[in-house]
Amino acid sequence: RGLSFTGEDFDIFSIHDNKEERYANVRGALLHLPGKDKMRIRSVADGHDEEVCVLDRVFAVTPTYDIYRGGLGAEKIGWIEKKVVAMTHTFDVYMEGKGGFGVTGLFKPPPAYEITGDFIDRNFVMKNAAGQVVAKVVKDGLIQFDAFNHYQVHVGPGMDAMFVIACACAIDEEFDEEHQKK
């Protein structure tokens, strides 16, 4: 993330064979109002420029973000929320249409992924329901502050990289907001 006026802007690069290529951009909202606090993820790989994912903060008891796939007319594919009762900071990720009757209480489907780790230092892993690590996020770089963070995101085979990026952005935003309150 370079200098950002929203605090939610990221430029993402893919590294293959020691060659760095632009992969995606994340741009946040200037207004932080219910229903307007969105981050848009655009694929810019191979010269394309297409909105592929939207992250929308939801007014809820716990920090929660809906995840949408696509641009105009985007379809909700899941949501990420901070677990209320846990020994350490933990986020659960739910997939839309995977059971349950809603997004609260006993009616929620089981989480498809759990994200745990050291959130203060921004080093965490994403595990599937079987407990296998499918992605890892590590803060990278010597100079770090809320408006200028560097991350390495490692995504396992068969895992949706844009989905992982959306989850990492939600977690970064949540802890930046908590840090600002202190």
C-alpha positions as MATLAB code, in Angstrom:
seq = 'RGLSFTGEDFDIFSIHDNKEERYANVRGALLHLPGKDKMRIRSVADGHDEEVCVLDRVFAVTPTYDIYRGGLGAEKIGWIEKKVVAMTHTFDVYMEGKGGFGVTGLFKPPPAYEITGDFIDRNFVMKNAAGQVVAKVVKDGLIQFDAFNHYQVHVGPGMDAMFVIACACAIDEEFDEEHQKK';
ca = [
       0.000    0.000    0.000;
       1.477    3.341   -0.971;
       0.208    6.743    0.133;
      -3.554    6.481    0.498;
      -6.251    9.068    1.070;
      -8.751    6.404    2.168;
      -6.383    4.181    4.141;
      -7.736    1.240    2.168;
      -5.752    1.387   -1.066;
      -3.435   -1.447   -2.098;
      -1.404   -2.190   -5.220;
      -0.831   -5.931   -5.557;
       1.969   -7.556   -7.531;
       2.529  -11.176   -8.486;
       6.072  -12.531   -8.476;
       6.946  -15.437  -10.777;
      10.474  -16.422  -11.818;
      11.828  -13.363   -9.937;
       9.701  -11.115  -12.170;
       7.230   -8.683  -10.580;
       3.963   -8.058  -12.466;
       0.926   -5.961  -11.573;
      -1.887   -8.238  -10.420;
      -4.649   -6.187   -8.790;
      -5.594   -2.871   -7.192;
      -7.765   -2.337   -4.144;
      -9.421    1.040   -3.706;
     -11.448    2.066   -0.665;
     -14.253    4.523   -0.089;
     -13.635    8.137    0.890;
     -16.827    8.214    2.979;
     -17.172    5.768    5.837;
     -20.932    5.504    6.103;
     -23.105    2.387    6.481;
     -23.611    0.889    3.032;
     -20.957    3.184    1.531;
     -17.792    1.761    3.143;
     -16.716   -0.472    0.283;
     -13.389   -1.664   -1.061;
     -13.259   -2.531   -4.745;
     -10.736   -5.041   -6.058;
      -9.788   -4.737   -9.719;
      -7.793   -7.295  -11.674;
      -5.105   -5.508  -13.683;
      -3.082   -8.574  -14.721;
      -2.079   -8.908  -18.376;
      -3.239   -5.381  -19.206;
      -6.862   -6.014  -18.197;
      -8.768   -3.709  -15.873;
     -11.882   -5.367  -14.484;
     -13.667   -5.158  -11.152;
     -13.616   -8.691   -9.760;
     -14.512   -8.359   -6.082;
     -16.231   -5.920   -3.716;
     -15.825   -5.896    0.060;
     -18.705   -4.178    1.875;
     -18.638   -3.403    5.604;
     -21.904   -4.473    7.247;
     -23.507   -2.869   10.295;
     -23.376   -5.765   12.796;
     -22.524   -6.622   16.403;
     -19.103   -7.935   15.369;
     -16.886   -6.520   12.619;
     -18.340   -8.080    9.456;
     -17.681   -7.632    5.740;
     -19.741   -9.091    2.886;
     -17.709  -10.345   -0.073;
     -19.121   -9.988   -3.588;
     -17.759  -11.471   -6.815;
     -17.905   -9.409   -9.996;
     -18.553   -5.798  -10.947;
     -22.009   -4.391  -11.675;
     -24.687   -6.717  -10.367;
     -22.116   -8.493   -8.209;
     -23.183  -11.676   -6.438;
     -22.562  -12.157   -2.710;
     -20.264  -15.158   -2.323;
     -19.608  -15.010    1.415;
     -18.713  -12.920    4.424;
     -15.934  -12.564    6.975;
     -16.559  -11.725   10.608;
     -14.481  -11.377   13.731;
     -15.265  -14.153   16.183;
     -16.852  -12.826   19.366;
     -15.834  -15.566   21.785;
     -12.254  -16.693   21.258;
      -9.052  -16.869   23.295;
      -7.240  -14.866   20.607;
      -8.322  -12.747   17.653;
      -9.948  -15.051   15.117;
     -11.958  -14.442   11.968;
     -14.460  -16.865   10.489;
     -15.216  -16.874    6.776;
     -18.585  -18.140    5.581;
     -19.646  -19.063    2.063;
     -23.047  -17.996    0.767;
     -25.450  -20.881    0.131;
     -23.604  -23.400    2.335;
     -26.423  -24.084    4.792;
     -27.970  -22.157    7.633;
     -30.835  -19.704    7.554;
     -29.038  -16.412    8.001;
     -25.976  -14.694    9.302;
     -26.601  -14.702   13.044;
     -26.609  -17.080   15.977;
     -27.504  -20.730   15.629;
     -28.736  -20.274   12.088;
     -25.321  -19.548   10.551;
     -23.731  -22.184    8.372;
     -20.451  -23.628    9.657;
     -17.435  -21.493    8.691;
     -15.722  -22.567    5.486;
     -12.435  -21.004    6.650;
     -10.886  -19.842    9.898;
      -8.203  -17.162    9.996;
      -5.878  -17.199   13.007;
      -2.463  -15.900   13.926;
      -0.664  -12.839   15.185;
      -2.882  -10.006   13.975;
      -0.897   -7.293   15.738;
       2.141   -8.160   13.609;
      -0.171   -9.072   10.691;
       1.066  -12.668   10.316;
      -1.861  -15.052    9.931;
      -3.043  -18.195    8.164;
      -6.322  -19.161    6.542;
      -7.401  -22.761    7.125;
     -10.222  -24.660    5.456;
     -12.844  -26.653    7.410;
     -10.488  -29.668    7.428;
      -7.796  -27.591    9.170;
      -5.478  -27.408    6.151;
      -3.625  -24.144    5.531;
      -4.846  -22.706    2.204;
      -3.302  -19.228    2.465;
      -0.781  -17.292    4.526;
      -0.391  -13.531    4.988;
       2.840  -12.048    6.347;
       3.684   -8.390    6.947;
       6.807   -7.605    4.953;
       9.186   -4.664    5.050;
      11.113   -2.584    7.540;
       8.930    0.537    7.542;
       5.356   -0.124    8.618;
       2.577    2.234    9.690;
      -1.178    2.173    9.108;
      -1.055    4.137    5.847;
       1.940    2.262    4.406;
       1.942   -1.519    4.892;
       3.573   -4.253    2.831;
       2.341   -7.840    2.843;
       3.277  -11.133    1.247;
       0.196  -13.213    0.453;
       0.811  -16.886   -0.289;
      -2.185  -18.677   -1.808;
      -2.394  -22.474   -1.998;
      -3.247  -24.416   -5.151;
      -6.930  -24.295   -6.095;
      -7.654  -21.398   -3.708;
      -9.260  -18.211   -5.068;
      -6.525  -15.545   -4.777;
      -8.963  -12.611   -5.035;
     -11.060  -14.094   -2.230;
      -7.950  -14.385   -0.026;
      -6.973  -10.791   -0.880;
     -10.481   -9.600    0.069;
     -10.193  -11.344    3.455;
      -6.716   -9.887    4.066;
      -7.997   -6.385    3.222;
     -10.923   -6.766    5.655;
      -8.565   -7.819    8.452;
      -6.125   -4.994    7.697;
      -8.982   -2.475    7.742;
     -10.376   -3.838   10.999;
      -7.078   -3.621   12.866;
      -6.277   -0.185   11.391;
      -9.632    1.055   12.751;
      -8.965   -0.507   16.167;
      -5.520    1.127   16.193;
      -7.024    4.545   15.362;
      -9.463    4.272   18.295;
      -6.592    3.832   20.782;
];
